[in-house]
XYZ file of C-alpha atoms in Angstrom:
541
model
C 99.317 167.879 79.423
C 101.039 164.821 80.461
C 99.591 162.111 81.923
C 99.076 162.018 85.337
C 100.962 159.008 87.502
C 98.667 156.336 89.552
C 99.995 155.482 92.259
C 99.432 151.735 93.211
C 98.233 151.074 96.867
C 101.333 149.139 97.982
C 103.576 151.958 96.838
C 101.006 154.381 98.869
C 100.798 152.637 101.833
C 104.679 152.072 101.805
C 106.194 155.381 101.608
C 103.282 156.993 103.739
C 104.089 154.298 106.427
C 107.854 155.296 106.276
C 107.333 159.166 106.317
C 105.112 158.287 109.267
C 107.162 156.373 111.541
C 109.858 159.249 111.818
C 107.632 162.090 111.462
C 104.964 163.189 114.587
C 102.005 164.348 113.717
C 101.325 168.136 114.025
C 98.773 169.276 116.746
C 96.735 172.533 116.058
C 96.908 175.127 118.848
C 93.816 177.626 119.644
C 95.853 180.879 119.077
C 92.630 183.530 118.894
C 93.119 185.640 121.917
C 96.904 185.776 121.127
C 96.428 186.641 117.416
C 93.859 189.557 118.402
C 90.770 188.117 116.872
C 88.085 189.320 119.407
C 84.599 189.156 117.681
C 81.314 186.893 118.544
C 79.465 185.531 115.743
C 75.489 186.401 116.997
C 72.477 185.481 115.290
C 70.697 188.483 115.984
C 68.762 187.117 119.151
C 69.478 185.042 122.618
C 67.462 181.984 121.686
C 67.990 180.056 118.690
C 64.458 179.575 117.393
C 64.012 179.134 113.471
C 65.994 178.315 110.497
C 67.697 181.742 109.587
C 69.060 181.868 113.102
C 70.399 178.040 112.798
C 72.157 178.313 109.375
C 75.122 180.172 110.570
C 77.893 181.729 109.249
C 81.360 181.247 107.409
C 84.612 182.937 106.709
C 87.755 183.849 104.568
C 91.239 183.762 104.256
C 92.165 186.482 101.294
C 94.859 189.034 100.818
C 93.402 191.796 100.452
C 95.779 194.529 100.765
C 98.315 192.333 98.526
C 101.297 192.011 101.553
C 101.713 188.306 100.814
C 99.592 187.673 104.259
C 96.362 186.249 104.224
C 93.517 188.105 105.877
C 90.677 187.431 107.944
C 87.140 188.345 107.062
C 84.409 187.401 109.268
C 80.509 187.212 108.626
C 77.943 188.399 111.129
C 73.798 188.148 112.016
C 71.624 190.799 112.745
C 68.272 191.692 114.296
C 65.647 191.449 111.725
C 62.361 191.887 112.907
C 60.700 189.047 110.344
C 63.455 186.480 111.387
C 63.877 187.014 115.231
C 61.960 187.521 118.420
C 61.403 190.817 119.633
C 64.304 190.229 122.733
C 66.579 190.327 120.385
C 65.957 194.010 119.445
C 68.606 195.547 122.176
C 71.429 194.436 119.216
C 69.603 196.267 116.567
C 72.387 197.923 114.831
C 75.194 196.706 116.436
C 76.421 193.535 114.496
C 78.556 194.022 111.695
C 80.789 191.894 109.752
C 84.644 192.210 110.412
C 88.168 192.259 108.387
C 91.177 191.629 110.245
C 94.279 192.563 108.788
C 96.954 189.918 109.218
C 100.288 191.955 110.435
C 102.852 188.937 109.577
C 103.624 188.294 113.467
C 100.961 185.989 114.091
C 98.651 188.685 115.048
C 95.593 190.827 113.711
C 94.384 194.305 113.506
C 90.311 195.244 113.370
C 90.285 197.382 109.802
C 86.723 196.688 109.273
C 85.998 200.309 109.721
C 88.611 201.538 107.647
C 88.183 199.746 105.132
C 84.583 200.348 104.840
C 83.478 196.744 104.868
C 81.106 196.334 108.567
C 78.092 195.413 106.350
C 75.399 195.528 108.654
C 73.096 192.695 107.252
C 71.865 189.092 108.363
C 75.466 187.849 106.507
C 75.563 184.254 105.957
C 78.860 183.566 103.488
C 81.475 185.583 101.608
C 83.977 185.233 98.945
C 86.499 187.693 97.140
C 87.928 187.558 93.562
C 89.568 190.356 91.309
C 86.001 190.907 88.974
C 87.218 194.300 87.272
C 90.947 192.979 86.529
C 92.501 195.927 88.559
C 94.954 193.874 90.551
C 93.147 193.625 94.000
C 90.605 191.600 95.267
C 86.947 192.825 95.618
C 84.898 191.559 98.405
C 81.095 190.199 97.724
C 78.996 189.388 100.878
C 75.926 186.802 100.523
C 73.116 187.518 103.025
C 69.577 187.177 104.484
C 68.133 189.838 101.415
C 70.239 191.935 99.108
C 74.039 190.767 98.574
C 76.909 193.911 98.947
C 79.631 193.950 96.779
C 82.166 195.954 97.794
C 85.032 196.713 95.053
C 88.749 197.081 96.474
C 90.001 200.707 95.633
C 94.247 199.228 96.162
C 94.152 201.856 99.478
C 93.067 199.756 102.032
C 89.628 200.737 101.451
C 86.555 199.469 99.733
C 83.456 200.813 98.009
C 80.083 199.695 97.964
C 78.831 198.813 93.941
C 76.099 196.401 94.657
C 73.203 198.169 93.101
C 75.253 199.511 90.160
C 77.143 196.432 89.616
C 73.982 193.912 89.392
C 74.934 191.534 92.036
C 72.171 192.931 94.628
C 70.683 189.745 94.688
C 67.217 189.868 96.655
C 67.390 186.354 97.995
C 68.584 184.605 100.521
C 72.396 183.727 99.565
C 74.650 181.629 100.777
C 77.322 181.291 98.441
C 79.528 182.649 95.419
C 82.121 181.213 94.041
C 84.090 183.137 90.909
C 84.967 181.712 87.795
C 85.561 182.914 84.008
C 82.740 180.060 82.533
C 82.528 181.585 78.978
C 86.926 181.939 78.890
C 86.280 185.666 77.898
C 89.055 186.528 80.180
C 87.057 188.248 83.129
C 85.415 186.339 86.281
C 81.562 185.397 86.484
C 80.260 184.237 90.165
C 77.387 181.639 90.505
C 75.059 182.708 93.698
C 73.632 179.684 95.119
C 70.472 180.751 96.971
C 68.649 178.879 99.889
C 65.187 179.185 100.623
C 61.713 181.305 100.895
C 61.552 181.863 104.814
C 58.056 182.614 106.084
C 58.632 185.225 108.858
C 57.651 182.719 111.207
C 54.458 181.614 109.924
C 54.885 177.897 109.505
C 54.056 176.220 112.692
C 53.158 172.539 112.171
C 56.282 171.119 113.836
C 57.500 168.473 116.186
C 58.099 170.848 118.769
C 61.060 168.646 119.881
C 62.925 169.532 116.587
C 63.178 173.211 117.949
C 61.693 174.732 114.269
C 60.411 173.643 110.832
C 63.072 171.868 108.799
C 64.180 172.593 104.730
C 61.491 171.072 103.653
C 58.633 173.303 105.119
C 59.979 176.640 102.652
C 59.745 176.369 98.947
C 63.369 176.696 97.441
C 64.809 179.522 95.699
C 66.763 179.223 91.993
C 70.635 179.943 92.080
C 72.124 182.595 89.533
C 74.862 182.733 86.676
C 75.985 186.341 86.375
C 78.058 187.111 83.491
C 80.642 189.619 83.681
C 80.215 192.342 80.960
C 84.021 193.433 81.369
C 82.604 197.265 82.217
C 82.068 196.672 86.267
C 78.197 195.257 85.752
C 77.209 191.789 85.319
C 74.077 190.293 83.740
C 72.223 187.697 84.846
C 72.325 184.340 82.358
C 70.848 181.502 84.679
C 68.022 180.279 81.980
C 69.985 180.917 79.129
C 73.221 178.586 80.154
C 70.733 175.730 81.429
C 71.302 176.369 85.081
C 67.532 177.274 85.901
C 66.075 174.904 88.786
C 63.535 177.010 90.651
C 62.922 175.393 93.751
C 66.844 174.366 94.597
C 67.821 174.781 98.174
C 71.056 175.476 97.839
C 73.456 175.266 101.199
C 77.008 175.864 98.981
C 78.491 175.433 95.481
C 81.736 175.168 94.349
C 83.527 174.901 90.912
C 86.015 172.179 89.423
C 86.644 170.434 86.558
C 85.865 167.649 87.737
C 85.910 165.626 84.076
C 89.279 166.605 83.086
C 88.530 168.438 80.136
C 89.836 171.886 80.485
C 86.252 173.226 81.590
C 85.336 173.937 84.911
C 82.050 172.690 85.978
C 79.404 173.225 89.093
C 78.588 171.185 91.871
C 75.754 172.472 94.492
C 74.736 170.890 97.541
C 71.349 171.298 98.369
C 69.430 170.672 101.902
C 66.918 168.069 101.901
C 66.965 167.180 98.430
C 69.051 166.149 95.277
C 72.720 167.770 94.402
C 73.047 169.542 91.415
C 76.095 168.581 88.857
C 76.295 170.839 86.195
C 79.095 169.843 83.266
C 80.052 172.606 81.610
C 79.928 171.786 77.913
C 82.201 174.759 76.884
C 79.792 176.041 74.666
C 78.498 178.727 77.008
C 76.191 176.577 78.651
C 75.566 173.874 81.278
C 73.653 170.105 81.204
C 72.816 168.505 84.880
C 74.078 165.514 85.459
C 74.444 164.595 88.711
C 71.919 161.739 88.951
C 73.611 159.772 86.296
C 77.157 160.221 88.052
C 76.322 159.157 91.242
C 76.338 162.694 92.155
C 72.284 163.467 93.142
C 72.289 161.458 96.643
C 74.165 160.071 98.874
C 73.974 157.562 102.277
C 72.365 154.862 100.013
C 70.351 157.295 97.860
C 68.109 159.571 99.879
C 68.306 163.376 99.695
C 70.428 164.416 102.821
C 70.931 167.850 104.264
C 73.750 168.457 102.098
C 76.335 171.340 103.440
C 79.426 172.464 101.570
C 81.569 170.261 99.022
C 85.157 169.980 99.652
C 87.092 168.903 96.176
C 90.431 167.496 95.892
C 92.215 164.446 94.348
C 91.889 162.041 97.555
C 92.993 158.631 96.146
C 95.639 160.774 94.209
C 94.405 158.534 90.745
C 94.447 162.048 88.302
C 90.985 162.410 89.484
C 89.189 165.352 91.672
C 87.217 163.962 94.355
C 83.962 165.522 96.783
C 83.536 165.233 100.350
C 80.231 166.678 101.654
C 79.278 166.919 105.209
C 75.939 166.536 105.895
C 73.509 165.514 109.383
C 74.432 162.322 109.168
C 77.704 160.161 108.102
C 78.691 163.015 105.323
C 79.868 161.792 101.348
C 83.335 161.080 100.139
C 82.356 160.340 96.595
C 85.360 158.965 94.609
C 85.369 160.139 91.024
C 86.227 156.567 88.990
C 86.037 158.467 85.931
C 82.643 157.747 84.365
C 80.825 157.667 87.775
C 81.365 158.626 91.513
C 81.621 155.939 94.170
C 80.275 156.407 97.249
C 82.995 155.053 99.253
C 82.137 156.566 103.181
C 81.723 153.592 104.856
C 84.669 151.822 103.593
C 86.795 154.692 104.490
C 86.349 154.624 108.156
C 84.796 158.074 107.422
C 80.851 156.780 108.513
C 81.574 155.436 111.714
C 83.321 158.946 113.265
C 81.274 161.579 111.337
C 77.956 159.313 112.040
C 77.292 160.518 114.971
C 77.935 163.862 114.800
C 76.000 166.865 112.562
C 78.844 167.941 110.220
C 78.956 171.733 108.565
C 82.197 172.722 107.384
C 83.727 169.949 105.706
C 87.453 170.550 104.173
C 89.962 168.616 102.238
C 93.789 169.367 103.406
C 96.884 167.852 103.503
C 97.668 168.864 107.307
C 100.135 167.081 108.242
C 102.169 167.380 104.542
C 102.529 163.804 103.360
C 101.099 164.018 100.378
C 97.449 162.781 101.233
C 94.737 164.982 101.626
C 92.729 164.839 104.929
C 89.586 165.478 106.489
C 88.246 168.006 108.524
C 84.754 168.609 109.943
C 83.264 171.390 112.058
C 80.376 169.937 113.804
C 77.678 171.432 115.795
C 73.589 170.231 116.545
C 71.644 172.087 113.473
C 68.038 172.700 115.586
C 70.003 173.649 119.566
C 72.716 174.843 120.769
C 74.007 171.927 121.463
C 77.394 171.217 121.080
C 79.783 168.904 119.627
C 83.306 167.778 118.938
C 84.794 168.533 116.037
C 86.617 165.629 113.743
C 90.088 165.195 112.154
C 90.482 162.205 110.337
C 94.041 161.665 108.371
C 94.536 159.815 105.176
C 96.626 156.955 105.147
C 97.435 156.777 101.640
C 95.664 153.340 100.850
C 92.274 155.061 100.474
C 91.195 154.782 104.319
C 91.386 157.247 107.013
C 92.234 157.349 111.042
C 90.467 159.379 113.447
C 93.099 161.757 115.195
C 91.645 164.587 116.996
C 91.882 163.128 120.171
C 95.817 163.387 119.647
C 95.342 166.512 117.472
C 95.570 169.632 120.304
C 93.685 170.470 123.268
C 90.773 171.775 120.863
C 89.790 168.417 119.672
C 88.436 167.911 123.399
C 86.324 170.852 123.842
C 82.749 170.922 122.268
C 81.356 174.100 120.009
C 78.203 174.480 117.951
C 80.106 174.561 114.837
C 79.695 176.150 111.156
C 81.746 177.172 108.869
C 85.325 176.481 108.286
C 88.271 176.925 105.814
C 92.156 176.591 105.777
C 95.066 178.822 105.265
C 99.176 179.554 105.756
C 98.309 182.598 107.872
C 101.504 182.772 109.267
C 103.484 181.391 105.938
C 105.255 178.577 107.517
C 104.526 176.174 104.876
C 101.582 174.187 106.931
C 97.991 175.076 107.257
C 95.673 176.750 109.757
C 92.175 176.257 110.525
C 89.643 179.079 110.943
C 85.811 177.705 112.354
C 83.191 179.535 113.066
C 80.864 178.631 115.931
C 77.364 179.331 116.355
C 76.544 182.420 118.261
C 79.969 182.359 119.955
C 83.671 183.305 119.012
C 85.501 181.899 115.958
C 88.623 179.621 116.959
C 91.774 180.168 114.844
C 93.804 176.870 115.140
C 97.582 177.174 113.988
C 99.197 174.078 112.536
C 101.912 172.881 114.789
C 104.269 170.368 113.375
C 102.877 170.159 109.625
C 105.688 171.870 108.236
C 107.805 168.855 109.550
C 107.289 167.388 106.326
C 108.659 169.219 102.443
C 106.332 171.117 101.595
C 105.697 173.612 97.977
C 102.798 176.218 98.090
C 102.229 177.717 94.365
C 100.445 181.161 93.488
C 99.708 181.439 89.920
C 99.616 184.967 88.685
C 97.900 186.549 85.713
C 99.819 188.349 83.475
C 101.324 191.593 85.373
C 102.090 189.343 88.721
C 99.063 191.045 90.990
C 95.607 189.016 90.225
C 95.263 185.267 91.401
C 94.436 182.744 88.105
C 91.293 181.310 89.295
C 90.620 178.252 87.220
C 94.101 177.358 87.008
C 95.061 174.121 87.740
C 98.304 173.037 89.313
C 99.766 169.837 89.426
C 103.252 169.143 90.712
C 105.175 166.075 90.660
C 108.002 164.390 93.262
C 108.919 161.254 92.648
C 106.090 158.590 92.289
C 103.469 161.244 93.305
C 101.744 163.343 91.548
C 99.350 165.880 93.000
C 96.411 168.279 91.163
C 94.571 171.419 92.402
C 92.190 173.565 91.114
C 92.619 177.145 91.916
C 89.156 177.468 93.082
C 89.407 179.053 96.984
C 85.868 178.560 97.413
C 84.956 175.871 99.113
C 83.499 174.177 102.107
C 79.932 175.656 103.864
C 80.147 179.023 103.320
C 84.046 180.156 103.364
C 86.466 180.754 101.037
C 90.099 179.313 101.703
C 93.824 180.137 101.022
C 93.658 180.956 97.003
C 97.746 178.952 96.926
C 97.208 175.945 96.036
C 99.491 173.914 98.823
C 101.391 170.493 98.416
C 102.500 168.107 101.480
C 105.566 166.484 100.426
C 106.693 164.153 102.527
C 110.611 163.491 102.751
C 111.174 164.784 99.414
C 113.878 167.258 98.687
C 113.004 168.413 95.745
C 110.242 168.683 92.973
C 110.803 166.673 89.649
C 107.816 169.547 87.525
C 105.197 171.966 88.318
C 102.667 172.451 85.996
C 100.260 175.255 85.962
C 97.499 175.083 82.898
C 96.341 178.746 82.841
C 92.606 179.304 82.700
C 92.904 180.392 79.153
C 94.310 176.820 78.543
C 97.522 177.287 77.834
C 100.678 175.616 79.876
C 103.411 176.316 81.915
C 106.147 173.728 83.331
C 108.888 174.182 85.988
C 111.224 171.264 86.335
C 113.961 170.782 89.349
C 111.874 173.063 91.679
C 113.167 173.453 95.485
C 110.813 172.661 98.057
C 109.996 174.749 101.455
C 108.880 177.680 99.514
C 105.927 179.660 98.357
C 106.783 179.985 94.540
C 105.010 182.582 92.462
C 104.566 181.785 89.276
C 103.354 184.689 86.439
C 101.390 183.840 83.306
C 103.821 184.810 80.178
C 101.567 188.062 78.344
C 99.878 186.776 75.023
């Protein structure tokens, strides 16, 4: 691979200055009625009362049905009579999840029943990858007791293979990203579980807190599944050194975030330490997130830790992690043999300080070239609400607070969970999707972004149909140079827009794309046009 360019900060600040002073910025517009998505995330009750109820939900962007238009697929509560009070009982049975099928004119279509997919459990998160190398992505559901994995049959529809495929876990799940960690070709998924819930039996609280924090359950151990290649998985958590039994995992993502060709782990936990597992590409994994700087944050005590956002914020060659957490949130800068805490310096501390951030993503909304920062927000123990925050990079390693110039959204208050980002509508800039607690989800379409060049890239497997997760992308224009793992899982509990997408300012064209495949092997476009979703297919071996 070549090496990757460093930008210095003069040049940065320069050309992100002149794109700037020409260019407005976009604004996102709340476009849910008018795009058909009418659902209302519930936690099974009418009174938020214990920790189940207050971890919310997230979502997806995914293609399911393989138009070239991303997908919506929305998680759900339930009533459970060990998690909720018996008021709730009147919605017994009539929650369910939801997939809404994008119909490439900015509106949806409710296919959930169709397509066999309402799961009826206490959902908390979701993701979707092509396990069994048919050509279509599968679905896999992480909830409040066993997980569902549903496996895509290319008709529209989907079947339910939990129990035969292994991936029932019992636990409480949260999260499950995919990713081939042994290179044998097929995808393995990591489940990060939360916590032992006690029905309710833990009452020594401050009663002013609402209910018991993390720290009053013992934590559960995640999972490594390995794909067999036959449409079952085993389960090879001790064996690759990723047993810690009393984790309390919120979300987990995958990256690789050393540069060596192997993608590693990172889970956030709640009320405790990170995990950083490197993979060592000999099957296995070593923690080491204490010695990078990866354990703690806010000056070194555990925090309540939601999801981790990665990208390549100081664009250096290096993949950086934002987490969100209950107080000022981490933007830890990777420096190579360590991560720097750099939060406060940012500007990032003083906005997200006061609010209780959730779903925390890295995206380049406005196309420059500089990844930004968005955060859903929303009171962890109440309903009470809270503004959510968009903060835009400046290019020098610093960021502004915008959402008060950002859309009409950025003044209302929601008790906010999950989020993630996608090109719903495929007009080269990126939409939000957030979930709020016990009320509707708010899609937010980018206005403006695509003001700016812009190139979105979908690496293909061989035969054109399944997405290369693990592949990394990094594309080139001028002095900047930009990296992306193809890893759509990321945030608290959601899944994003599997193309990796790159702002690019005022420039007309791309000098190379480079996609290294997951199997390690390269592929370089030079002279590439920009304005255009490019597909790009792995050569066969």
């Amino acid at each position: 691979m070549r090496p990757i360019a460093i930008l210095t900060m003069w040049t940065a600040a320069t050309t992100l200055t002149a794109r700037g002073a020409d260019v407005p910025l976009p604004v996102f517009t709340d476009v849910t009625e008018q795009a058909g998505i009418r659902v209302k995330h519930s936690f099974g009750d009418y009174e938020l009362s214990n920790i189940v109820e207050g971890t919310g939900t997230g979502a997806m962007f995914f293609d399911y049905d393989g138009d070239g238009w991303l997908d919506v697929y929305l998680v759900n509560g339930c009533w459970l009579k060990e998690v909720n009070d018996n008021r709730g009982r009147r919605l017994r049975d009539k929650l369910a999840n939801s997939l809404w099928r994008n119909n490439g004119d900015g509106t949806f279509s409710d296919v959930t029943e169709e397509a066999g997919v309402g799961d009826k459990s206490f959902g908390f998160g979701c993701s979707a990858a092509d396990y069994d190398n048919d050509g279509d992505l599968d679905l896999y559901v992480l909830n409040y007791g066993p997980n569902v994995l549903y496996r895509n049959n290319g008709d529209g529809t989907f079947s339910d293979v939990s129990e035969q495929s292994g991936l029932a876990n019992p636990f409480w799940s949260l999260s499950a990203p995919w990713f081939d960690y042994d290179r044998d070709g097929d995808l393995d998924v990591y489940v990060a579980n939360y916590l032992q819930y006690d029905d309710g039996k833990f009452r020594s609280y401050y009663a002013a807190a609402g209910y018991p924090g993390p720290l009053s359950y013992s934590g559960r151990p995640d999972a490594l599944y390995r794909n067999n290649g036959d449409g079952t998985f085993t389960e090879v958590t001790s064996e690759t050194g990723l047993l810690n039994p009393n984790g309390r995992a919120m979300s987990a993502t995958v990256a690789d975030l050393n540069n060596d060709g192997l993608l590693d782990l990172y889970v956030t936990n709640d009320g405790m330490e990170n995990y950083f597992y490197r993979n060592t590409g000999k099957g296995g994994f070593e923690e080491e997130g204490l010695i990078l700087g990866l354990a703690f944050g806010e000056g070194g005590q555990g925090v309540s830790s939601m999801g981790p956002a990665v990208g390549d914020v100081d664009r250096d060659g290096r993949l950086d992690i934002y987490v969100p957490d209950m107080g000022y949130g981490c933007l830890l800068i990777n420096r190579g043999e360590y991560f720097e805490d750099r939060t406060a310096p940012s500007n990032l501390a003083v906005v997200c300080g006061q609010y209780t951030g959730w779903g925390g993503l890295l995206l380049d909304y406005d196309n420059d070239g500089y990844l930004d920062v968005f955060v859903a927000n929303g009171n962890a123990h109440h309903e009470y609400t809270e503004e959510d925050v968009l903060m835009r990079n400046d290019g020098t390693g610093n960021f502004t607070d915008v959402a008060g110039s950002s859309g009409e959204y950025f003044h209302e208050k929601y008790v906010g969970r999950g989020a993630t980002y996608g090109d719903y509508d495929n007009d080269g800039d990126l939409d939000l999707l957030v979930v709020n607690l016990n009320d509707s989800p708010k899609l937010l379409r980018n206005d403006g972004g695509n003001k700016n060049a812009w190139l979105t890239v979908a690496p293909k497997l061989p035969g054109g149909k399944s997405d290369a997760l693990g592949a990394r992308v990094t594309v080139t224009a001028g002095s900047l140079t930009q990296m992306q793992d193809l890893i759509p899982m990321t945030g608290y509990l959601s899944q994003a827009d599997p193309r990796p997408h790159f702002g690019l300012g005022k420039a007309a064209r791309v000098d190379a794309v480079e996609i290294r495949w997951p199997d390690g092997h390269t592929t370089e476009l030079r002279d590439v046009s920009t304005n255009q979703i490019l597909t790009v297919v792995q050569d066969a071996p």
